[in-house]
Coordinates of N, CA and C in Angstrom, one line a residue:
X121 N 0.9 -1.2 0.0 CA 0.0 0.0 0.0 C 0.9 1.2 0.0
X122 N 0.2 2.3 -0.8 CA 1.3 3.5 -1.2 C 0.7 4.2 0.3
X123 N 2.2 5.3 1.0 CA 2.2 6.4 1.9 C 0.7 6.8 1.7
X124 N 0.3 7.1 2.7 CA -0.9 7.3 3.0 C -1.0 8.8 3.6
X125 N -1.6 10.3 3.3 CA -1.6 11.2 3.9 C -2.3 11.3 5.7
X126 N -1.4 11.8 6.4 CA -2.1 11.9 7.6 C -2.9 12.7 7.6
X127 N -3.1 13.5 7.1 CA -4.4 14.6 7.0 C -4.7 15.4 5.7
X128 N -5.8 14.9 5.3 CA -6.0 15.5 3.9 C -7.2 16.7 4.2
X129 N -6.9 17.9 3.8 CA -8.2 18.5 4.0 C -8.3 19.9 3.0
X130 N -9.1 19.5 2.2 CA -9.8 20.5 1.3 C -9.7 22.3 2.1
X131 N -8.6 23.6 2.0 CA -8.4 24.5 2.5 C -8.4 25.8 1.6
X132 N -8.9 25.4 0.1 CA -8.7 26.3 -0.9 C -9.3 26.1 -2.2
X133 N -10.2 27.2 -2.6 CA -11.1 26.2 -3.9 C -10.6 28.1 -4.6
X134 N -10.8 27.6 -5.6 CA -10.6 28.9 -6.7 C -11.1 28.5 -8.0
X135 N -12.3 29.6 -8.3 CA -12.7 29.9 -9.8 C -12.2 30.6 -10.8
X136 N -11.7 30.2 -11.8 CA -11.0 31.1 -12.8 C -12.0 31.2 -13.6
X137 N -12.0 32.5 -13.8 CA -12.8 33.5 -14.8 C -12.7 34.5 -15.4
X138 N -13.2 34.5 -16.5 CA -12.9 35.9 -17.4 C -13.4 37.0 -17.1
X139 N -14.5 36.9 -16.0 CA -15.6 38.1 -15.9 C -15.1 38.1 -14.2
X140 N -14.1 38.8 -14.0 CA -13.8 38.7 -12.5 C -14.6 39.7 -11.3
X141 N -15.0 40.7 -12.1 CA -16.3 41.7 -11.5 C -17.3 41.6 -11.3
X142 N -18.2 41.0 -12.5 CA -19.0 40.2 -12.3 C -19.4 38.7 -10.9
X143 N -18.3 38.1 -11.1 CA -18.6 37.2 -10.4 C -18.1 37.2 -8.7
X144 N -17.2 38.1 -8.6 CA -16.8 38.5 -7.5 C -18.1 39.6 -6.7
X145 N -19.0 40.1 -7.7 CA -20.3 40.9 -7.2 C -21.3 40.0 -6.8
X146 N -21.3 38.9 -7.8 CA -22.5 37.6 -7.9 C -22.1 36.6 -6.1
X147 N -20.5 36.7 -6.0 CA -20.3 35.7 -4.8 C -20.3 36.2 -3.5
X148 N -20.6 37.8 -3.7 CA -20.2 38.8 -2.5 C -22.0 38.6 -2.1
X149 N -22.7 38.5 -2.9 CA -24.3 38.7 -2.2 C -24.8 37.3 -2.0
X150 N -24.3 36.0 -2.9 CA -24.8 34.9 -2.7 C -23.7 34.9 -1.2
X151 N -22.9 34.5 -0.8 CA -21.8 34.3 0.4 C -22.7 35.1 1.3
X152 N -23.0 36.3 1.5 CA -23.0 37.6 2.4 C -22.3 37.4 3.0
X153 N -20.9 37.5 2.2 CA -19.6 38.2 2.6 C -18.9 39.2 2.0
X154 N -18.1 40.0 2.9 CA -17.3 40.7 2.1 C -16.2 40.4 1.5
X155 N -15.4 40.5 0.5 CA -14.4 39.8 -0.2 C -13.0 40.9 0.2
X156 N -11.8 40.2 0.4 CA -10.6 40.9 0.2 C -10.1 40.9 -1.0
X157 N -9.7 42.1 -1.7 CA -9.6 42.1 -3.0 C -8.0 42.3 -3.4
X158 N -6.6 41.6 -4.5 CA -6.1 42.3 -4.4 C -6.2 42.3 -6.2
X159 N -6.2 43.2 -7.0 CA -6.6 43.0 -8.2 C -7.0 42.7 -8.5
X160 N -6.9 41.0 -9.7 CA -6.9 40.2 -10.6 C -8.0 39.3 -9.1
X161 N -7.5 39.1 -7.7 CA -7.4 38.0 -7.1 C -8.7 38.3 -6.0
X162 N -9.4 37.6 -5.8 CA -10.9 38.2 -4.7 C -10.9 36.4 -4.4
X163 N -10.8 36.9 -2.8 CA -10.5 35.9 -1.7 C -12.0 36.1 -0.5
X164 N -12.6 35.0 -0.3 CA -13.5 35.4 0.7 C -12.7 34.3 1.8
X165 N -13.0 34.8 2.9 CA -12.8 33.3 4.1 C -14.1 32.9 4.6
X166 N -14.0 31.3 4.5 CA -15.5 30.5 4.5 C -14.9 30.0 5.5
X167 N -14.6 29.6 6.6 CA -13.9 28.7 7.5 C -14.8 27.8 7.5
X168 N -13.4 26.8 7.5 CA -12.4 26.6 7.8 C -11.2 27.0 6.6
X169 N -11.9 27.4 5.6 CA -11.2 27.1 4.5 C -11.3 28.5 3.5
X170 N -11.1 28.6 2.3 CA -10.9 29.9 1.4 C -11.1 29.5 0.0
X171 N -12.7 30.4 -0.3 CA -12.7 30.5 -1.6 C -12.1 31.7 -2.4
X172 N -11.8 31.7 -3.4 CA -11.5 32.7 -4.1 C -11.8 32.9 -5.8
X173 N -11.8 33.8 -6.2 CA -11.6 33.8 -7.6 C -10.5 34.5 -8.3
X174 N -10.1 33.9 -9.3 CA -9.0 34.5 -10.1 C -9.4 34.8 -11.2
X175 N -8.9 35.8 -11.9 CA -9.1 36.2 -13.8 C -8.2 35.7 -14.4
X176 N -8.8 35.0 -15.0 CA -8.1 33.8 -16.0 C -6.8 34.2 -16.6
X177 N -6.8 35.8 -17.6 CA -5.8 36.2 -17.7 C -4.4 36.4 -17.3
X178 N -5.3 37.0 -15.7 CA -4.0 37.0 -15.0 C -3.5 35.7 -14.3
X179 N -3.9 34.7 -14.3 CA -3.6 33.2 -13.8 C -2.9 32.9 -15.1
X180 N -3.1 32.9 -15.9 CA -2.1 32.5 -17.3 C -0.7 33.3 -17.3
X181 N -0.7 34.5 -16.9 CA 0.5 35.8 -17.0 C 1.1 34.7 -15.9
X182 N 1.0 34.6 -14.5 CA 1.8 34.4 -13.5 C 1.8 32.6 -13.8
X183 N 1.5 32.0 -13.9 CA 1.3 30.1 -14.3 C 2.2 30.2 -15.4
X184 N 2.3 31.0 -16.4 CA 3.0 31.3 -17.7 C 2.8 30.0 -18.8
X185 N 1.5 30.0 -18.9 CA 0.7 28.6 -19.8 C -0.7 29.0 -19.6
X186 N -1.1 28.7 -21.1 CA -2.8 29.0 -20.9 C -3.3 27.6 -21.0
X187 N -2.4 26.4 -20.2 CA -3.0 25.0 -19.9 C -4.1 24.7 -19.0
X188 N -4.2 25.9 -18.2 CA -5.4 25.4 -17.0 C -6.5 25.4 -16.8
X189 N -7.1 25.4 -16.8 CA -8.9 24.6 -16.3 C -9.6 26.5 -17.0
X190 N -10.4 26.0 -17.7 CA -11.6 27.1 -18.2 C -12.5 27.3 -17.2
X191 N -13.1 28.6 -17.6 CA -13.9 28.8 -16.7 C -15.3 28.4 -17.4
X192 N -16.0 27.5 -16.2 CA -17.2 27.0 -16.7 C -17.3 25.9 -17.6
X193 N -16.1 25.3 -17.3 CA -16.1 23.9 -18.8 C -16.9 22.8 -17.7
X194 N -17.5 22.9 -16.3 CA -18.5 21.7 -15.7 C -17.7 20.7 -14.9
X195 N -18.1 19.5 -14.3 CA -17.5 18.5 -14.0 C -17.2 18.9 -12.4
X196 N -17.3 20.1 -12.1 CA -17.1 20.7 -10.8 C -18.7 21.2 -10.0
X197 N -19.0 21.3 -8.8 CA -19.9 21.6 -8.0 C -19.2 22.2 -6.8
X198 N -19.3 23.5 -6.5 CA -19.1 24.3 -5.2 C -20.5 24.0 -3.6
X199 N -20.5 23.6 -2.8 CA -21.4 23.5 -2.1 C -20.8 23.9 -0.8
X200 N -21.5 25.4 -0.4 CA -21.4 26.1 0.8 C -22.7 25.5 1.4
X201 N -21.9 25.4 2.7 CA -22.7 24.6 4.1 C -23.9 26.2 4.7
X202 N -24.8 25.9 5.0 CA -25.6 27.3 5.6 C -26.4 27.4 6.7
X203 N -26.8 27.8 7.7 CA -27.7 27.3 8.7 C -29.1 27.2 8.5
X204 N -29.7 27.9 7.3 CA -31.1 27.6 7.0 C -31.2 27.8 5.5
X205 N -31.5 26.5 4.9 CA -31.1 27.0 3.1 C -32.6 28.0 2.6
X206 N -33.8 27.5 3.3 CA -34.8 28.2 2.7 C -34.5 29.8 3.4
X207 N -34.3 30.0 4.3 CA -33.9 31.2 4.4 C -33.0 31.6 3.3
X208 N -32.0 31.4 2.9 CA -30.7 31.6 1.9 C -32.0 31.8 0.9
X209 N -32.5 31.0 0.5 CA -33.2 30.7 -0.7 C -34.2 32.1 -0.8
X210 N -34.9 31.8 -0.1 CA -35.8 33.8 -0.3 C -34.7 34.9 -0.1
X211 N -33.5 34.8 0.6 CA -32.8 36.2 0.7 C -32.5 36.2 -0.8
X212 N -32.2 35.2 -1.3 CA -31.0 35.2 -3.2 C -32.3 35.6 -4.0
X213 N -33.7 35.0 -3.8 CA -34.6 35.2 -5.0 C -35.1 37.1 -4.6
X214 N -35.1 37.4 -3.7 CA -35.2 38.6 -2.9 C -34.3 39.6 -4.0
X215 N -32.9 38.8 -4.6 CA -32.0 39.8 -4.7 C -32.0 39.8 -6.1
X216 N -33.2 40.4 -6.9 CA -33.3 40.2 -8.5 C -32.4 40.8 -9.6
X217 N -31.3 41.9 -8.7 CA -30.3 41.4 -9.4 C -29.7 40.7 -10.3
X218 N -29.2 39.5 -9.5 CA -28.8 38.3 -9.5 C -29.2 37.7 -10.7
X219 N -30.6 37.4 -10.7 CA -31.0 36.8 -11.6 C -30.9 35.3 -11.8
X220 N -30.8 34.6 -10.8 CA -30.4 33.6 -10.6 C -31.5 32.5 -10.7
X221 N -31.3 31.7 -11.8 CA -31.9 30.5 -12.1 C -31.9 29.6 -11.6
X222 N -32.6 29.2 -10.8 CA -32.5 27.7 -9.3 C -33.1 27.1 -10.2
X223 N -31.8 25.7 -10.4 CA -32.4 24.7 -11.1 C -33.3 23.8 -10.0
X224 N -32.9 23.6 -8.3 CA -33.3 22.7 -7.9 C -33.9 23.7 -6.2
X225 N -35.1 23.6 -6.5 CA -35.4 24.8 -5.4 C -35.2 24.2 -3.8
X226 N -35.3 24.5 -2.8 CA -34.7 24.1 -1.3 C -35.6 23.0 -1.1
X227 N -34.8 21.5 -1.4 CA -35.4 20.5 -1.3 C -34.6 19.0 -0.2
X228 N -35.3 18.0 0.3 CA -34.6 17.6 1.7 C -34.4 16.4 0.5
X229 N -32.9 16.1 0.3 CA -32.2 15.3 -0.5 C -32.3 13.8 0.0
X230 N -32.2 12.5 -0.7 CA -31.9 11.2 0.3 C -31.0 11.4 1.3
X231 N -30.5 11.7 0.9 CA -29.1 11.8 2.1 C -29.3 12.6 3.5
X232 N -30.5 13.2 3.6 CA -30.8 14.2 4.5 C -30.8 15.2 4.4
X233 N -30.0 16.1 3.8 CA -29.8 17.4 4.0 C -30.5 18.3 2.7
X234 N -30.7 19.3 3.8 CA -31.5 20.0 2.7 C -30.9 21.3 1.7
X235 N -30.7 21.4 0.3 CA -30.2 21.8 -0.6 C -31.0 22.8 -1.6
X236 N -30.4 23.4 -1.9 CA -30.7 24.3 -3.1 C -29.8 24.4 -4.4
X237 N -30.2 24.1 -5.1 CA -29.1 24.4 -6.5 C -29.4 25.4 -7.8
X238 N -28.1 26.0 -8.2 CA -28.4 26.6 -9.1 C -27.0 26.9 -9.9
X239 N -27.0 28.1 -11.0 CA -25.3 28.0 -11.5 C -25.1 29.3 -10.9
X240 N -23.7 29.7 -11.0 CA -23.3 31.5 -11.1 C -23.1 32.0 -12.7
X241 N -23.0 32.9 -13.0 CA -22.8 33.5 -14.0 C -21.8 33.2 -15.3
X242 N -20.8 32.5 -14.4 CA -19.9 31.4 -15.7 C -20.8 30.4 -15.7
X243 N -21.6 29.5 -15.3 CA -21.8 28.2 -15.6 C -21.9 27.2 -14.2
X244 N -21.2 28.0 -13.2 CA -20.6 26.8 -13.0 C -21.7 26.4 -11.8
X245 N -21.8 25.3 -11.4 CA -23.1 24.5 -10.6 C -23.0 24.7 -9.0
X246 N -23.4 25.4 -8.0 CA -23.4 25.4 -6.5 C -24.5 25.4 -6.3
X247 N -24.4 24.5 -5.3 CA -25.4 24.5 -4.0 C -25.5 25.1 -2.7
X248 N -26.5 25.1 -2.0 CA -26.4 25.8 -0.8 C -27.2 24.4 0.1
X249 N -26.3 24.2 1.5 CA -26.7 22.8 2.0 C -27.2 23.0 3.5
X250 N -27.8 22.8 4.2 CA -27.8 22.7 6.2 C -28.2 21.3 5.9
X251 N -27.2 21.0 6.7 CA -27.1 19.3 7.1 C -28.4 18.8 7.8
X252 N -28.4 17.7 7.7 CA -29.3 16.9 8.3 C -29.4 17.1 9.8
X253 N -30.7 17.4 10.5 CA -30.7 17.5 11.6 C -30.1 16.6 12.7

């Protein structure tokens, strides 16, 4: 059996996108957080962990390869944990802004917990989840 990690734990997720204003406005009212900004780079802290988004551009300038993951090419799902998703769910429809197309409106999953789903503005697929009682 190969080395085995003593502790693996997911501390960093990042969206790359071309529309970095856009989506850094779209994550600042879905989150209700405020974002630290430094350019190109919009960092929220979700504790335990850090989402962010990057502009594709500038991830290519500093990576120095336009090899990395597109924005919105799928296969990925963001799922922030919440303490009441139907509450989440009327504050986001509340915010017509947004404009936000809930494919899957606040529903109690097999698994227990109850969910909301929908995309952000690249494409890409999150949920909003409060765990099973």
């Amino acid at each position: 059996m190969g080395h085995q990690l003593k502790m693996a734990k997911l501390t960093y997720a990042c969206v790359l996108t071309q529309q970095i204003d856009r989506l850094a406005s779209f994550y600042q009212d879905v989150l209700d957080l405020a974002p630290r900004r430094d350019g190109a780079y919009v960092e929220f802290s979700t504790e335990p962990g850090i989402f962010c988004l990057w502009a594709l551009d500038a991830y290519v300038e500093i990576a120095g390869s336009n090899e990395g993951p597109q924005p919105g090419a799928g296969g990925i799902m963001l799922e922030f944990q919440v303490d009441n998703v139907d509450m989440e769910f009327a504050r986001l429809k509340a915010l017509s802004r947004l404009s936000i197309e809930f494919i899957i409106p606040p529903t109690t999953m097999a698994w227990g917990n109850r969910s909301v789903y929908f995309r952000d503005p690249d494409g890409n697929l999150l949920s909003l989840f409060s765990p099973r009682a």
